[in-house]
C-alpha atoms as a printed R data frame, in Angstrom:
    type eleno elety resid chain resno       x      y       z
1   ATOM     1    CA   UNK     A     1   0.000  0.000   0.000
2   ATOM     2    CA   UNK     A     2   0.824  3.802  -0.114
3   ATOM     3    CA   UNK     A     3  -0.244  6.956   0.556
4   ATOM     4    CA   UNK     A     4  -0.883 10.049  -1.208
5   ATOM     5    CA   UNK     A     5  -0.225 13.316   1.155
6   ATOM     6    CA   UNK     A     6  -2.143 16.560   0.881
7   ATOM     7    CA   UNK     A     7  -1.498 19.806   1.679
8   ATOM     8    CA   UNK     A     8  -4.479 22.091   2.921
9   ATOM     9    CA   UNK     A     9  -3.603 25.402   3.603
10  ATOM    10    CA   UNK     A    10  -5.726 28.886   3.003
11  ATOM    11    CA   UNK     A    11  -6.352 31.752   4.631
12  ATOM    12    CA   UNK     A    12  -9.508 29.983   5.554
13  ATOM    13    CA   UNK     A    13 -11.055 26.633   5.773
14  ATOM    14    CA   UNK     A    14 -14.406 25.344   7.634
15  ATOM    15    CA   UNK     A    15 -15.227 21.534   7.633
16  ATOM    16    CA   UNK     A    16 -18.607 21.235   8.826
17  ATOM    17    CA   UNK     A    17 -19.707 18.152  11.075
18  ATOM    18    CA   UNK     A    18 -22.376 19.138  13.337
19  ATOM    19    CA   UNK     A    19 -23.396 23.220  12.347
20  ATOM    20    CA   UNK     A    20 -26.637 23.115  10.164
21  ATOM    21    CA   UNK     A    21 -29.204 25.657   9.491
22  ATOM    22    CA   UNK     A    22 -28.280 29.364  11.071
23  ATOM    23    CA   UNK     A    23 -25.575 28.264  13.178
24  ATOM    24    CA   UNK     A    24 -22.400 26.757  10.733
25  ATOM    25    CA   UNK     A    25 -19.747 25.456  12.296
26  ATOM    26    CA   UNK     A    26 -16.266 24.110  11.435
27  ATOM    27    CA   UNK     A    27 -14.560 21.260  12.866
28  ATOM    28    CA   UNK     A    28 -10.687 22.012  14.229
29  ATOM    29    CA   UNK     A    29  -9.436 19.774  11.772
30  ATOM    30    CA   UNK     A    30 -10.591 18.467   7.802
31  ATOM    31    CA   UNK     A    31 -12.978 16.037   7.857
32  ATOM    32    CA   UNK     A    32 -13.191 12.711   5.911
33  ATOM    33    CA   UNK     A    33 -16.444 13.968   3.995
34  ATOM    34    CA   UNK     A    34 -14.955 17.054   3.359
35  ATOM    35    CA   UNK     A    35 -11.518 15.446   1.615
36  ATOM    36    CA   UNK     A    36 -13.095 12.984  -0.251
37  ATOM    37    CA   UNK     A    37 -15.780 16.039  -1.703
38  ATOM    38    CA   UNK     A    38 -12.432 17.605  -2.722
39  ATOM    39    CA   UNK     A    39 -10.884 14.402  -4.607
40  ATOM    40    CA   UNK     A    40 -14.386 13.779  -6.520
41  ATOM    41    CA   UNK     A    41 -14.471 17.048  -7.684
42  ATOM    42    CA   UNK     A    42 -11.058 17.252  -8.489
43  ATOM    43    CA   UNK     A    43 -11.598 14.267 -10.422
44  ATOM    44    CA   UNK     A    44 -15.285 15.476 -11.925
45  ATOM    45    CA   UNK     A    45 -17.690 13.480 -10.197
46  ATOM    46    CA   UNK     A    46 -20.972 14.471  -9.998
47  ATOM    47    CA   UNK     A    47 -22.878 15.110  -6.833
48  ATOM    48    CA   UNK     A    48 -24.792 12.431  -7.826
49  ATOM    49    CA   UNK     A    49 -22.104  9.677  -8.221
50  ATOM    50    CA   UNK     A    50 -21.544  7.461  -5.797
51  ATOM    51    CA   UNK     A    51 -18.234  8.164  -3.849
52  ATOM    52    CA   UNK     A    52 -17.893  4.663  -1.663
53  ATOM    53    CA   UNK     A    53 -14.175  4.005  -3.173
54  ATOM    54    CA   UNK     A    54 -13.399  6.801  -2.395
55  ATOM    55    CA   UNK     A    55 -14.847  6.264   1.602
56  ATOM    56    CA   UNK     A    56 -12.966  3.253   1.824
57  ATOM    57    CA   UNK     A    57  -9.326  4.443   1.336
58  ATOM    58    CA   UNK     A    58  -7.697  4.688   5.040
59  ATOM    59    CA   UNK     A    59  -8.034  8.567   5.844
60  ATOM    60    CA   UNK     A    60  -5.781 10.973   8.280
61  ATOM    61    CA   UNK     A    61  -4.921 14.036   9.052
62  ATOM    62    CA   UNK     A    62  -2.286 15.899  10.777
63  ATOM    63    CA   UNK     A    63  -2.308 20.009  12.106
64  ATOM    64    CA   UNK     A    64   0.748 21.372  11.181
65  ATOM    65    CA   UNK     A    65   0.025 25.335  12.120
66  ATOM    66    CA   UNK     A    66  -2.657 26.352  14.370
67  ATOM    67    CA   UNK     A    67  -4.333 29.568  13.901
68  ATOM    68    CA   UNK     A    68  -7.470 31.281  15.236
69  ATOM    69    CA   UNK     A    69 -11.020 30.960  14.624
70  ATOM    70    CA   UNK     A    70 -13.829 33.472  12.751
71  ATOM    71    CA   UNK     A    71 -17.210 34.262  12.945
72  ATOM    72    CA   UNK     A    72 -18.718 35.590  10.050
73  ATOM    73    CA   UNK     A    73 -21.894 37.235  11.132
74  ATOM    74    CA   UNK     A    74 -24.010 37.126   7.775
75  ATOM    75    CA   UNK     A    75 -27.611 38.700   6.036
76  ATOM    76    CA   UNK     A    76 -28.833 37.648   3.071
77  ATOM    77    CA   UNK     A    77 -31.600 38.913   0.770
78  ATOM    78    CA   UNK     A    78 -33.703 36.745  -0.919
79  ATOM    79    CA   UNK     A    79 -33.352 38.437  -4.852
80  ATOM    80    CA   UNK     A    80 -36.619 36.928  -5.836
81  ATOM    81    CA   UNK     A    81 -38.689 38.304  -3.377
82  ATOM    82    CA   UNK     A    82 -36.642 40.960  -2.047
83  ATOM    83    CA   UNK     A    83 -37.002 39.626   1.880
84  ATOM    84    CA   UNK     A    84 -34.640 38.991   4.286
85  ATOM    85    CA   UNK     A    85 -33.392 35.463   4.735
86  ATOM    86    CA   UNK     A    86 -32.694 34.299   8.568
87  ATOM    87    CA   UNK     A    87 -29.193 35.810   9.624
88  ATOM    88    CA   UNK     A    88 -26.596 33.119  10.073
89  ATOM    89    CA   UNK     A    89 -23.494 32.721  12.024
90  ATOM    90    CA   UNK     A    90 -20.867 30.562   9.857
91  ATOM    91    CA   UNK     A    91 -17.253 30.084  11.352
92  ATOM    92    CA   UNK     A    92 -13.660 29.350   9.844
93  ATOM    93    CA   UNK     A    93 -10.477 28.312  10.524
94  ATOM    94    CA   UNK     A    94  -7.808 31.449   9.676
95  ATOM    95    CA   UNK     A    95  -4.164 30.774   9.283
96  ATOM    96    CA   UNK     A    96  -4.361 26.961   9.531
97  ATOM    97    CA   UNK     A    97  -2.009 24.205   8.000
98  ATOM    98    CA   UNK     A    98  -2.634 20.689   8.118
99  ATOM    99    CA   UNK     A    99  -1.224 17.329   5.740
100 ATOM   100    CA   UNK     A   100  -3.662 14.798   5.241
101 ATOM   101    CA   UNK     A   101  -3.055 11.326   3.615
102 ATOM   102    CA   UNK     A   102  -5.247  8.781   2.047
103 ATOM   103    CA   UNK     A   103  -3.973  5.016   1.857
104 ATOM   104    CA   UNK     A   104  -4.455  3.081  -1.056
105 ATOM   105    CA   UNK     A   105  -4.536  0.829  -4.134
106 ATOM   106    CA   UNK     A   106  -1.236  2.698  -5.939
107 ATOM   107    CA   UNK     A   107  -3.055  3.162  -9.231
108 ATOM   108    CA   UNK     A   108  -6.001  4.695  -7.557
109 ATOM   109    CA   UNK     A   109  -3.959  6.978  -5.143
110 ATOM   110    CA   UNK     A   110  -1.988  8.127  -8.932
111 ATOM   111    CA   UNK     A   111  -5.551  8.975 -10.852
112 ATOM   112    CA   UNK     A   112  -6.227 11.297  -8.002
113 ATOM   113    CA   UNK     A   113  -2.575 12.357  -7.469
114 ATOM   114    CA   UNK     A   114  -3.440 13.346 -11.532
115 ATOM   115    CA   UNK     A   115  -6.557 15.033 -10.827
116 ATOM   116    CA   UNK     A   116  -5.798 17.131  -8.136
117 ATOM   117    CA   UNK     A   117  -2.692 18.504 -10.711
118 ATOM   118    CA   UNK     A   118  -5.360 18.976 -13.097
119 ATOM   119    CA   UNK     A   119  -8.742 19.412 -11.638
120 ATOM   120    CA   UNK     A   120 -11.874 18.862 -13.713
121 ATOM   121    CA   UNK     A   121 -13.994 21.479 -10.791
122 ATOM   122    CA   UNK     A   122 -12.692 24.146  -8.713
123 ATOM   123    CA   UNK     A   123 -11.329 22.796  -5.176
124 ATOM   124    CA   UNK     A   124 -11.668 24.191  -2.024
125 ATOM   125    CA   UNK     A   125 -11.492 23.681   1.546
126 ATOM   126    CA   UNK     A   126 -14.395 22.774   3.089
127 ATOM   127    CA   UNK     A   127 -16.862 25.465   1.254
128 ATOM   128    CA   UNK     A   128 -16.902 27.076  -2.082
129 ATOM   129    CA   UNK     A   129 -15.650 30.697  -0.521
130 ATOM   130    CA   UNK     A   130 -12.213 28.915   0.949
131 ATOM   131    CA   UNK     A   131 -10.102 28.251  -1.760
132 ATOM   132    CA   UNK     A   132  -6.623 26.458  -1.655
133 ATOM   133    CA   UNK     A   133  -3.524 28.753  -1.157
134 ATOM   134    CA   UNK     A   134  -0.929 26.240  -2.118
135 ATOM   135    CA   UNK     A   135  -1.184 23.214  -4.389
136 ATOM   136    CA   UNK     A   136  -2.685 20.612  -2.731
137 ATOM   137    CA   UNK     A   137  -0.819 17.295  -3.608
138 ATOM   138    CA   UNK     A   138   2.642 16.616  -2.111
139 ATOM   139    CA   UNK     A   139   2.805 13.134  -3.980
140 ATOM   140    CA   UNK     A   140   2.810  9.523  -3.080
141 ATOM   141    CA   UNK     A   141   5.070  7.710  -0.659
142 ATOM   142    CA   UNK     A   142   5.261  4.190  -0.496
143 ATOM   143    CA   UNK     A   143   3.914  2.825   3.098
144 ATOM   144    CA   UNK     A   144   1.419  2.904   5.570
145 ATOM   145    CA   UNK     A   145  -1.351  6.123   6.557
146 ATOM   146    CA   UNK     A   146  -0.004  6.668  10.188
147 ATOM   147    CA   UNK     A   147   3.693  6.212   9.084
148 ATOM   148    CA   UNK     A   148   3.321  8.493   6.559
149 ATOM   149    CA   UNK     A   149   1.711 11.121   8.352
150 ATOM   150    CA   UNK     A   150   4.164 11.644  11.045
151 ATOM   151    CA   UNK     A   151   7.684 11.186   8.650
152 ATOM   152    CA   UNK     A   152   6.112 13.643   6.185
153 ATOM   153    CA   UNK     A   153   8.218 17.114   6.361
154 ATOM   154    CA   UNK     A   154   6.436 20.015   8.922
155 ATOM   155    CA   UNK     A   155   4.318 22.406   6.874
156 ATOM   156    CA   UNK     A   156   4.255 25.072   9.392
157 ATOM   157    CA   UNK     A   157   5.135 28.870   7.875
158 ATOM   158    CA   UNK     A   158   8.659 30.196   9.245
159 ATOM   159    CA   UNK     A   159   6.996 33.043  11.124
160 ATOM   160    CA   UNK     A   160   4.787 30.655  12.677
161 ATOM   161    CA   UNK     A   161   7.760 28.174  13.770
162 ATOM   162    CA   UNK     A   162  10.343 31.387  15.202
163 ATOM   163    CA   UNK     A   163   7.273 31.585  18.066
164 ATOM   164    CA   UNK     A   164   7.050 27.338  18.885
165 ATOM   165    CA   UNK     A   165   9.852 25.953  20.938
166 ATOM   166    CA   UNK     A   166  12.289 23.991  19.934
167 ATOM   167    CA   UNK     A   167  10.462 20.712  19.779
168 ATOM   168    CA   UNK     A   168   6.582 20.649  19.129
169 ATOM   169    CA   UNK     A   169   4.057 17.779  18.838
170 ATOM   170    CA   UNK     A   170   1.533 18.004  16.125
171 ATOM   171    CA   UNK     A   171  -1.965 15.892  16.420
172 ATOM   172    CA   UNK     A   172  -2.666 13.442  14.464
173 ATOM   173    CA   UNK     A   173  -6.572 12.086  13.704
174 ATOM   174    CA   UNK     A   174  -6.868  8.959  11.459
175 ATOM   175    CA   UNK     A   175  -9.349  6.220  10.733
176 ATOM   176    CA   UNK     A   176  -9.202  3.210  13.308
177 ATOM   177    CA   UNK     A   177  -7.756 -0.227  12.392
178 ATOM   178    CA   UNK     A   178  -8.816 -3.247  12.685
179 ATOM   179    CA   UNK     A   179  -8.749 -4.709  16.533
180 ATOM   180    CA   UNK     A   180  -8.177 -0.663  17.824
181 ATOM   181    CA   UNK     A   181 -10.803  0.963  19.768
182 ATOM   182    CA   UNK     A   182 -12.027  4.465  18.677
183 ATOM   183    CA   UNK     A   183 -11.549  7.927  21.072
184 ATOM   184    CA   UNK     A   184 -14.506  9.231  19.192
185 ATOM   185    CA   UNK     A   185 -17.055  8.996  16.853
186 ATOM   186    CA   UNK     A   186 -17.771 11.789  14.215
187 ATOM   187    CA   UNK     A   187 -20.456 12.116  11.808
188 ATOM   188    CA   UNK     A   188 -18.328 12.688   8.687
189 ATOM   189    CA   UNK     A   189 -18.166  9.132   6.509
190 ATOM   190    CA   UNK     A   190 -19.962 10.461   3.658
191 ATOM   191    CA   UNK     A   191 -22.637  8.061   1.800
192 ATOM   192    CA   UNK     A   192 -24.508 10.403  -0.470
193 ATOM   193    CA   UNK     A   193 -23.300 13.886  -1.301
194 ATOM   194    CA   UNK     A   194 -26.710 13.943  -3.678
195 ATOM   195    CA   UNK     A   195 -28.383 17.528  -2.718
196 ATOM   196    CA   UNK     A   196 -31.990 15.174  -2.669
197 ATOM   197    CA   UNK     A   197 -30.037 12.318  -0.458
198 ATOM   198    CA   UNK     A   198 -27.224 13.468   1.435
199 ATOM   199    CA   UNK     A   199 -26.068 11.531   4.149
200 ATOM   200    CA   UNK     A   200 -23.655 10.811   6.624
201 ATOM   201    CA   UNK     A   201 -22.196  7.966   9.215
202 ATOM   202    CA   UNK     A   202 -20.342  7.800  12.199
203 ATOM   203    CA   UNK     A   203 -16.698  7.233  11.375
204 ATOM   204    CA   UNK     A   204 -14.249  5.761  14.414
205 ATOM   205    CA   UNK     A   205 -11.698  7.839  14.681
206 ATOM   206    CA   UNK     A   206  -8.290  7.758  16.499
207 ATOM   207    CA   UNK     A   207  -6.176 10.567  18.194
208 ATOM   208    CA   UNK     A   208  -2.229 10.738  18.551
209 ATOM   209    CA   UNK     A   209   0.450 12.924  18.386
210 ATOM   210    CA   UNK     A   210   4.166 13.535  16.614
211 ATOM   211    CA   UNK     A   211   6.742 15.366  17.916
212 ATOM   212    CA   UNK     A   212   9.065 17.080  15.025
213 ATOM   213    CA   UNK     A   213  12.087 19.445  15.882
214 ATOM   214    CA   UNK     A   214  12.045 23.005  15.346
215 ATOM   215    CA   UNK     A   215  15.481 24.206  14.327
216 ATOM   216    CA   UNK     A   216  13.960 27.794  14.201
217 ATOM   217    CA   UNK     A   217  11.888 27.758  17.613
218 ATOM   218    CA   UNK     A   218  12.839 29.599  20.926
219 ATOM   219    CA   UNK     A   219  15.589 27.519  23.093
220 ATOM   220    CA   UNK     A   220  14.647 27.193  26.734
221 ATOM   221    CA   UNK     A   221  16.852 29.138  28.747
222 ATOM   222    CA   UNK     A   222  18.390 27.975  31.742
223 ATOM   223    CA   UNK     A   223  17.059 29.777  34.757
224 ATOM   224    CA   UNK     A   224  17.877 29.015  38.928
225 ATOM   225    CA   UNK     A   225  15.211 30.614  40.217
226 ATOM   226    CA   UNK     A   226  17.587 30.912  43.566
227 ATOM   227    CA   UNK     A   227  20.139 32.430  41.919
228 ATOM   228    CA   UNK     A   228  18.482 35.857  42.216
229 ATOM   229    CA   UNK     A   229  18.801 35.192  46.436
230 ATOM   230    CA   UNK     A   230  22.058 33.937  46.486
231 ATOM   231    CA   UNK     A   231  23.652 33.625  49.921
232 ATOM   232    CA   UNK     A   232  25.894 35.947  51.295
């Protein structure tokens, strides 16, 4: 097996899990509906197309750069009638890096390795107003989701790494495997993304962490606090 790594980084993102209706909320991380919307559309699927290959390559993700959240307090007129729609509160993730992976057959991880380089429908992360800063695909690597995931090189922007220290530990969220028991459940395995249809089911997920050095972070400094009442 192997694994093709992803870059998402914007100035915004929002994955939606739970927010519906006025209230739309983002998850802290990309979700597995939310990746695999982006690979069918890079590839030109139709909303209507059934995406279960897709759901069944091993997903991940790791947060490389954590930035802040926004509300985006929003009214909307309805142009046909000229009334007011309900005012909605929808919320992104600014200044946010992460490198997600899905594990694969190797000639189905290359077709979408392909059509992310050439897209058939515009990409973006999470919703239609958050569009990619940076090329998305990073390539293939030959092995395993979780080994990939915390070898692959820290995606963090140098003004964000001169403020970490000098080691760091980046979370990592993946699919379960088989015999592991989940540290949560989330709502995000997508089996429709049909407009008429769309549903979702609970995914098992597992949480972890990487620690990567920082060669550009602050050093700890060596301090005796009883230095500064040193005998007489």
């Amino acid at each position: 097996m192997s694994t093709l790594l992803l870059r998402l980084s914007g100035p915004l993102q929002s994955w939606g899990v739970s927010g519906r209706f006025v209230n739309r909320s983002t998850s802290s991380h990309p979700t597995k509906s939310g990746v695999i919307g982006l690979l069918a559309a890079a590839e030109g699927r139709p909303r209507e197309q059934s995406v279960a290959d897709l759901v069944g390559l091993h997903f991940g993700v790791r947060t490389d750069q954590v930035g802040s959240v926004l509300r985006d307090f929003q009214t909307e007129i309805d142009w046909r009638t000229n009334k007011s729609k309900p005012l909605t509160n929808r919320y992104y993730l600014q200044d946010y890096r992460f490198v997600a992976g899905v594990e694969g057959p190797d000639d189905v991880l290359e077709g979408l390795d392909e059509a992310l380089k050439h897209p058939v429908f515009p990409l973006y992360l999470g919703r239609r107003s958050c569009p990619p800063g940076e090329r998305i695909s990073l390539g293939i690597v030959t092995g395993d989701l979780e080994t990939a995931l915390r070898v692959a090189e820290w995606t963090a922007a140098e003004w964000y790494r001169r403020k970490k220290p000098t080691r760091v530990h980046l979370p990592i969220s993946r699919d379960v495997l088989s015999g592991e028991s989940a540290d949560e459940l989330v709502r995000d395995r997508p089996e429709s993304f049909d407009p008429k249809e769309r549903s979702y089911e609970l995914r098992p997920v597992k949480h972890d962490w990487v620690g990567v050095s920082n060669d550009l972070g602050i050093k700890a400094i060596d301090h005796d606090p009883f230095d500064l009442i040193g005998g007489a």
